[in-house]
Short mmCIF file of C-alpha atoms and ligand atoms in Angstrom, two decimals:
data_model
loop_
_atom_site.label_atom_id
_atom_site.label_comp_id
_atom_site.label_asym_id
_atom_site.label_seq_id
_atom_site.Cartn_x
_atom_site.Cartn_y
_atom_site.Cartn_z
CA UNK A 1 -0.18 0.07 -0.05
CA UNK A 2 1.49 3.39 -0.91
CA UNK A 3 1.56 5.59 2.36
CA UNK A 4 -0.38 8.68 2.06
CA UNK A 5 1.00 12.02 3.48
CA UNK A 6 -1.11 12.75 6.54
CA UNK A 7 -1.73 16.54 6.78
CA UNK A 8 0.54 18.17 9.46
CA UNK A 9 -2.44 19.19 11.56
CA UNK A 10 -6.20 19.45 11.27
CA UNK A 11 -7.62 23.07 10.42
CA UNK A 12 -9.24 24.63 13.30
CA UNK A 13 -12.98 25.31 12.41
CA UNK A 14 -13.71 28.94 11.74
CA UNK A 15 -17.21 30.35 11.67
CA UNK A 16 -16.78 33.51 9.82
CA UNK A 17 -19.84 35.66 9.50
CA UNK A 18 -21.14 36.25 5.83
CA UNK A 19 -20.26 39.92 6.16
CA UNK A 20 -16.78 39.49 7.30
CA UNK A 21 -16.26 36.70 4.71
CA UNK A 22 -17.48 39.17 1.96
CA UNK A 23 -15.49 41.90 3.01
CA UNK A 24 -12.06 39.86 3.19
CA UNK A 25 -12.97 38.27 -0.22
CA UNK A 26 -13.21 41.67 -1.74
CA UNK A 27 -10.20 43.12 -0.05
CA UNK A 28 -12.30 45.50 2.12
CA UNK A 29 -10.97 46.45 5.52
CA UNK A 30 -11.93 44.44 8.63
CA UNK A 31 -10.90 45.19 12.16
CA UNK A 32 -10.92 42.17 14.72
CA UNK A 33 -12.28 42.78 18.15
CA UNK A 34 -11.81 41.04 21.48
CA UNK A 35 -14.65 39.68 23.50
CA UNK A 36 -12.92 39.52 26.91
CA UNK A 37 -13.52 43.18 27.19
CA UNK A 38 -17.26 42.25 26.83
CA UNK A 39 -17.28 39.48 29.55
CA UNK A 40 -14.72 40.71 31.83
CA UNK A 41 -14.12 44.46 31.37
CA UNK A 42 -17.26 46.10 32.01
CA UNK A 43 -20.75 45.11 33.54
CA UNK A 44 -24.03 43.88 31.91
CA UNK A 45 -26.13 45.68 30.34
CA UNK A 46 -23.17 48.46 29.70
CA UNK A 47 -20.88 45.74 28.13
CA UNK A 48 -23.24 44.80 25.58
CA UNK A 49 -24.19 48.55 24.76
CA UNK A 50 -20.50 49.27 24.64
CA UNK A 51 -19.51 46.25 22.32
CA UNK A 52 -22.17 47.27 19.87
CA UNK A 53 -20.89 51.06 20.11
CA UNK A 54 -17.26 49.64 19.50
CA UNK A 55 -18.64 47.92 16.35
CA UNK A 56 -20.34 51.03 15.29
CA UNK A 57 -17.20 53.04 15.59
CA UNK A 58 -15.25 50.68 13.39
CA UNK A 59 -17.91 51.28 10.84
CA UNK A 60 -17.59 54.96 11.41
CA UNK A 61 -13.80 54.61 10.59
CA UNK A 62 -14.46 52.65 7.29
CA UNK A 63 -14.02 49.02 8.08
CA UNK A 64 -16.15 46.05 9.01
CA UNK A 65 -16.01 44.87 12.64
CA UNK A 66 -15.30 41.13 13.37
CA UNK A 67 -15.88 40.62 17.14
CA UNK A 68 -14.20 37.21 17.99
CA UNK A 69 -15.13 34.48 20.57
CA UNK A 70 -14.80 30.52 20.69
CA UNK A 71 -18.12 28.49 21.20
CA UNK A 72 -19.15 24.90 20.31
CA UNK A 73 -15.55 24.00 19.14
CA UNK A 74 -15.54 26.70 16.55
CA UNK A 75 -13.82 30.01 16.51
CA UNK A 76 -16.52 32.73 15.91
CA UNK A 77 -15.32 35.51 13.67
CA UNK A 78 -17.80 38.30 13.50
CA UNK A 79 -20.30 37.61 16.47
CA UNK A 80 -23.96 38.55 15.97
CA UNK A 81 -25.64 41.21 18.21
CA UNK A 82 -27.62 38.22 19.72
CA UNK A 83 -24.16 36.38 20.21
CA UNK A 84 -22.66 39.60 22.06
CA UNK A 85 -25.60 39.94 24.25
CA UNK A 86 -25.52 36.23 25.35
CA UNK A 87 -21.91 36.63 26.11
CA UNK A 88 -22.34 39.95 27.91
CA UNK A 89 -25.20 38.66 30.17
CA UNK A 90 -23.90 35.11 30.81
CA UNK A 91 -21.77 34.89 33.92
CA UNK A 92 -18.83 32.69 33.99
CA UNK A 93 -17.54 32.54 30.48
CA UNK A 94 -13.91 32.00 30.94
CA UNK A 95 -11.28 34.41 29.75
CA UNK A 96 -9.35 32.58 27.04
CA UNK A 97 -5.80 33.56 26.03
CA UNK A 98 -3.60 31.90 23.43
CA UNK A 99 -2.59 28.74 25.44
CA UNK A 100 -6.12 28.20 26.60
CA UNK A 101 -7.48 28.16 22.99
CA UNK A 102 -6.95 24.60 22.20
CA UNK A 103 -8.15 23.26 25.33
CA UNK A 104 -11.33 25.16 25.10
CA UNK A 105 -12.00 24.37 21.42
CA UNK A 106 -11.51 20.88 22.39
CA UNK A 107 -14.11 20.89 25.06
CA UNK A 108 -16.44 22.84 22.83
CA UNK A 109 -16.92 25.27 25.55
CA UNK A 110 -17.77 28.98 25.21
CA UNK A 111 -14.72 31.32 25.85
CA UNK A 112 -13.99 35.11 25.85
CA UNK A 113 -10.73 35.98 23.66
CA UNK A 114 -8.15 38.19 25.08
CA UNK A 115 -6.03 40.39 22.71
CA UNK A 116 -3.50 37.52 22.50
CA UNK A 117 -5.99 34.67 21.26
CA UNK A 118 -7.89 37.52 19.47
CA UNK A 119 -4.84 38.08 17.25
CA UNK A 120 -4.24 34.39 16.61
CA UNK A 121 -7.72 34.01 15.40
CA UNK A 122 -7.34 36.96 13.19
CA UNK A 123 -4.62 35.85 11.43
CA UNK A 124 -6.15 32.45 10.88
CA UNK A 125 -9.13 34.30 9.32
CA UNK A 126 -6.99 36.52 7.21
CA UNK A 127 -7.65 39.81 9.20
CA UNK A 128 -4.68 42.03 9.45
CA UNK A 129 -5.98 44.43 11.79
CA UNK A 130 -7.01 44.23 15.49
CA UNK A 131 -8.23 47.07 17.85
CA UNK A 132 -8.73 47.21 21.43
CA UNK A 133 -8.27 50.04 23.97
CA UNK A 134 -5.97 48.28 26.55
CA UNK A 135 -3.43 45.44 25.77
CA UNK A 136 -1.90 43.45 28.32
CA UNK A 137 1.83 44.02 29.37
CA UNK A 138 4.57 43.56 32.06
CA UNK A 139 2.82 43.77 35.38
CA UNK A 140 4.37 46.01 38.25
CA UNK A 141 6.52 43.51 40.25
CA UNK A 142 7.19 41.42 37.40
CA UNK A 143 10.93 41.04 38.19
CA UNK A 144 9.57 38.88 41.26
CA UNK A 145 6.16 37.58 39.97
CA UNK A 146 7.28 36.94 36.18
CA UNK A 147 3.81 38.27 35.21
CA UNK A 148 4.10 39.28 31.62
CA UNK A 149 0.84 39.23 29.74
CA UNK A 150 0.98 36.58 26.77
CA UNK A 151 -0.40 39.62 24.71
CA UNK A 152 3.18 40.70 24.52
CA UNK A 153 4.54 37.21 23.38
CA UNK A 154 1.67 36.92 20.77
CA UNK A 155 2.68 40.15 19.16
CA UNK A 156 5.97 38.45 18.21
CA UNK A 157 4.12 35.68 16.44
CA UNK A 158 1.01 36.78 14.64
CA UNK A 159 1.30 39.01 11.80
CA UNK A 160 -1.70 41.35 12.81
CA UNK A 161 -1.41 45.01 13.49
CA UNK A 162 -2.72 46.06 16.82
CA UNK A 163 -4.36 49.42 17.31
CA UNK A 164 -4.64 50.50 20.98
CA UNK A 165 -4.84 53.21 23.43
CA UNK A 166 -1.64 51.89 25.41
CA UNK A 167 -2.19 50.02 28.40
CA UNK A 168 -3.43 50.47 31.93
CA UNK A 169 -1.13 51.98 34.71
CA UNK A 170 -1.97 48.91 36.74
CA UNK A 171 1.00 47.63 34.47
CA UNK A 172 4.74 48.74 34.38
CA UNK A 173 4.61 50.78 31.13
CA UNK A 174 8.24 51.41 30.98
CA UNK A 175 8.98 47.69 31.10
CA UNK A 176 6.36 46.86 28.60
CA UNK A 177 8.05 49.22 26.08
CA UNK A 178 11.22 47.79 27.08
CA UNK A 179 9.80 44.44 26.06
CA UNK A 180 8.37 45.47 22.84
CA UNK A 181 11.55 46.98 21.91
CA UNK A 182 13.65 43.83 22.68
CA UNK A 183 11.20 41.61 21.01
CA UNK A 184 11.25 43.76 17.67
CA UNK A 185 7.73 44.73 17.72
CA UNK A 186 7.52 48.43 16.38
CA UNK A 187 5.50 51.02 18.35
CA UNK A 188 4.14 53.80 16.54
CA UNK A 189 1.95 56.63 18.18
CA UNK A 190 -0.59 58.28 15.77
CA UNK A 191 -0.85 61.74 16.10
CA UNK A 192 0.73 61.93 19.68
CA UNK A 193 4.29 62.15 21.31
CA UNK A 194 3.68 59.92 24.27
CA UNK A 195 2.62 56.19 24.86
CA UNK A 196 -0.84 56.31 26.13
CA UNK A 197 -2.16 54.82 29.15
CA UNK A 198 -5.66 53.67 28.44
CA UNK A 199 -7.81 56.31 30.08
CA UNK A 200 -4.85 58.61 30.65
CA UNK A 201 -3.64 60.57 27.51
CA UNK A 202 0.06 59.76 28.48
CA UNK A 203 1.78 57.12 30.37
CA UNK A 204 4.56 59.62 31.21
CA UNK A 205 6.80 57.52 28.78
CA UNK A 206 7.69 59.18 25.28
CA UNK A 207 6.64 56.84 22.19
CA UNK A 208 9.59 55.52 20.23
CA UNK A 209 7.85 56.99 16.84
CA UNK A 210 5.24 59.53 15.91
CA UNK A 211 3.53 59.27 12.79
CA UNK A 212 0.75 61.60 11.83
CA UNK A 213 -0.27 59.89 8.31
CA UNK A 214 -2.54 57.01 7.96
CA UNK A 215 -0.98 55.97 4.52
CA UNK A 216 2.44 56.29 5.83
CA UNK A 217 1.37 54.04 8.82
CA UNK A 218 0.11 51.48 6.64
CA UNK A 219 3.29 51.41 4.29
CA UNK A 220 5.26 50.99 7.57
CA UNK A 221 3.21 48.02 8.57
CA UNK A 222 3.44 46.26 5.09
CA UNK A 223 7.39 46.80 5.28
CA UNK A 224 7.31 45.25 8.69
CA UNK A 225 5.87 42.07 6.99
CA UNK A 226 7.78 42.60 3.75
CA UNK A 227 11.19 42.43 5.85
CA UNK A 228 10.26 38.86 6.94
CA UNK A 229 9.09 39.61 10.48
CA UNK A 230 6.76 36.99 11.83
CA UNK A 231 5.02 39.23 14.39
CA UNK A 232 2.79 42.13 14.90
CA UNK A 233 2.91 45.95 14.79
CA UNK A 234 1.67 48.18 17.69
CA UNK A 235 -0.27 51.67 16.67
CA UNK A 236 -1.28 53.67 19.79
CA UNK A 237 -3.91 56.24 19.87
CA UNK A 238 -4.82 58.25 23.15
CA UNK A 239 -8.12 58.70 24.97
CA UNK A 240 -9.60 61.96 23.88
CA UNK A 241 -8.47 64.49 26.61
CA UNK A 242 -12.17 65.52 27.59
CA UNK A 243 -12.86 61.73 28.30
CA UNK A 244 -9.54 61.09 29.87
CA UNK A 245 -8.95 60.58 33.75
CA UNK A 246 -5.98 62.41 35.54
CA UNK A 247 -2.94 60.29 35.64
CA UNK A 248 -2.28 61.07 39.41
CA UNK A 249 -5.66 60.05 40.56
CA UNK A 250 -5.36 56.81 39.01
CA UNK A 251 -1.90 56.41 40.56
CA UNK A 252 -3.39 57.33 43.95
CA UNK A 253 -6.32 54.65 43.46
CA UNK A 254 -3.94 51.99 42.23
CA UNK A 255 -1.53 52.40 45.30
CA UNK A 256 -4.37 51.37 47.74
CA UNK A 257 -5.88 48.76 45.35
CA UNK A 258 -2.41 47.01 44.88
CA UNK A 259 -1.90 46.99 48.67
CA UNK A 260 -5.40 45.41 49.07
CA UNK A 261 -4.62 42.79 46.34
CA UNK A 262 -1.41 41.70 48.08
CA UNK A 263 -3.30 41.51 51.30
CA UNK A 264 -5.89 39.38 49.71
CA UNK A 265 -3.79 37.19 47.79
CA UNK A 266 -5.20 38.01 44.65
CA UNK A 267 -2.71 37.27 41.39
CA UNK A 268 -2.21 35.63 38.20
CA UNK A 269 -5.40 35.92 35.87
CA UNK A 270 -7.45 37.47 38.34
CA UNK A 271 -5.41 40.42 39.27
CA UNK A 272 -6.39 42.59 36.13
CA UNK A 273 -10.23 42.49 36.94
CA UNK A 274 -9.57 43.04 40.60
CA UNK A 275 -7.65 46.36 40.20
CA UNK A 276 -9.86 47.50 37.69
CA UNK A 277 -12.65 47.26 39.98
CA UNK A 278 -10.73 48.71 42.65
CA UNK A 279 -9.83 51.81 40.53
CA UNK A 280 -13.55 52.21 39.56
CA UNK A 281 -14.63 52.21 43.26
CA UNK A 282 -12.05 54.78 44.06
CA UNK A 283 -13.09 56.99 41.34
CA UNK A 284 -16.79 56.94 41.71
CA UNK A 285 -17.31 55.10 38.44
CA UNK A 286 -15.61 57.63 36.36
CA UNK A 287 -13.09 55.08 35.41
CA UNK A 288 -15.76 52.92 33.72
CA UNK A 289 -17.21 55.81 31.73
CA UNK A 290 -13.61 56.57 30.56
CA UNK A 291 -13.14 53.00 29.73
CA UNK A 292 -16.18 52.83 27.49
CA UNK A 293 -15.03 56.13 25.91
CA UNK A 294 -11.56 55.07 25.15
CA UNK A 295 -12.98 51.60 23.70
CA UNK A 296 -15.07 53.47 21.35
CA UNK A 297 -12.57 56.35 20.23
CA UNK A 298 -9.84 53.73 19.86
CA UNK A 299 -12.10 51.38 17.52
CA UNK A 300 -12.75 54.58 15.27
CA UNK A 301 -9.09 54.85 14.74
CA UNK A 302 -8.72 51.41 13.90
CA UNK A 303 -11.25 51.42 11.53
CA UNK A 304 -9.67 54.40 9.72
CA UNK A 305 -6.14 52.74 9.79
CA UNK A 306 -7.59 49.53 8.73
CA UNK A 307 -9.20 51.33 5.67
CA UNK A 308 -5.87 53.27 4.80
CA UNK A 309 -4.00 49.81 5.01
CA UNK A 310 -6.51 48.15 2.56
CA UNK A 311 -6.08 51.05 0.33
CA UNK A 312 -2.22 50.64 0.47
CA UNK A 313 -2.63 46.98 -0.12
CA UNK A 314 -4.84 47.50 -3.28
CA UNK A 315 -2.50 50.04 -4.62
CA UNK A 316 0.17 47.57 -4.67
CA UNK A 317 -1.41 44.67 -6.04
N1 PSU B 401 -5.88 45.54 29.44
C1 PSU B 401 -6.78 46.64 29.68
N2 PSU B 401 -8.07 46.06 29.97
C2 PSU B 401 -8.28 44.63 29.54
C3 PSU B 401 -7.39 43.60 29.37
C4 PSU B 401 -6.04 44.27 29.53
O1 PSU B 401 -6.33 47.50 29.96
O2 PSU B 401 -9.63 44.36 29.54
C5 PSU B 401 -7.96 42.35 29.16
C6 PSU B 401 -7.43 42.25 27.72
O3 PSU B 401 -8.54 41.03 27.21
C7 PSU B 401 -6.19 41.60 27.66
C8 PSU B 401 -6.26 40.73 28.80
O4 PSU B 401 -5.85 40.84 26.55
O5 PSU B 401 -6.83 41.69 29.86
C9 PSU B 401 -4.71 40.61 29.18
O6 PSU B 401 -4.66 39.63 30.42
P1 PSU B 401 -3.35 39.01 31.09
O7 PSU B 401 -2.87 40.22 31.81
O8 PSU B 401 -3.90 37.99 32.03
O9 PSU B 401 -2.60 38.53 30.06
MN1 MN B 402 -0.58 37.39 33.63
#
């Protein structure tokens, strides 16, 4: 019997929505969006309303949104409004990062995707752009805890451009920037000089590069991949000043929250949510409102940059 060559691996089932599939087929811009922010970032029903506004913002920017989750053994690329509402209102849907994906898919359970697992899915689906307000990063105290988000590691592996408003001040943003530099991930700040800090306009750290022109950013992204780099490209856009929270106020709230986390023994995957809730309580809910605003404004910029990128690709082909 002639041996047949077995496929190296079985393809992961992708359930791509008709709208997203059409856009990709026609070379129109698509922006991938995470679902972890829906299930773990905000509370119901604000989370569902925000997820819908984030999708509208991507459309306003000129691209098709594709919110990503896992369910029934498949990666859903382009959740429907009903999917989003179900995820937003069902307690206990687990946070799924890159390393959790194979397990949750095998078990057929539902899972909410982080930035890391969303870019894995986006690359599989052929979507070169992803947007979320806050990425994971190097945690404060990482020198002893070794807590570094796998979002950063995934940026070295998946060819997806990530548009974000930086990362929250619960992280060590200086070390986060160092990590990205070491791992050859370009960081470009769109129309601002500083690396932003989610609901704060600036992290206090200067961005390595400022670029003001969308087509130029799109060409730089294409160059990164043409040079043979296997990973992503980070573009930051800050929260609008009128929707921002003062950095000193967040710092003060965080100092208390971090002491409480240590006292309560909170660590690992649970720490982000714990600190966010504590900052929210200390700012009388203003951080949640700023959170919503920055998610929406970032998505609009993500839509515009994805549209510019699609034009650059079309011109080159
Ligand atoms: N940063 C934020 N808000 C968030 C997250 C990060 O400012 O909601 C979420 C995102 O889903 C991100 C994940 O991908 O947390 C990173 O988690 P970890 O640090 O456990 O890798
Ligand atoms: Mn972690």
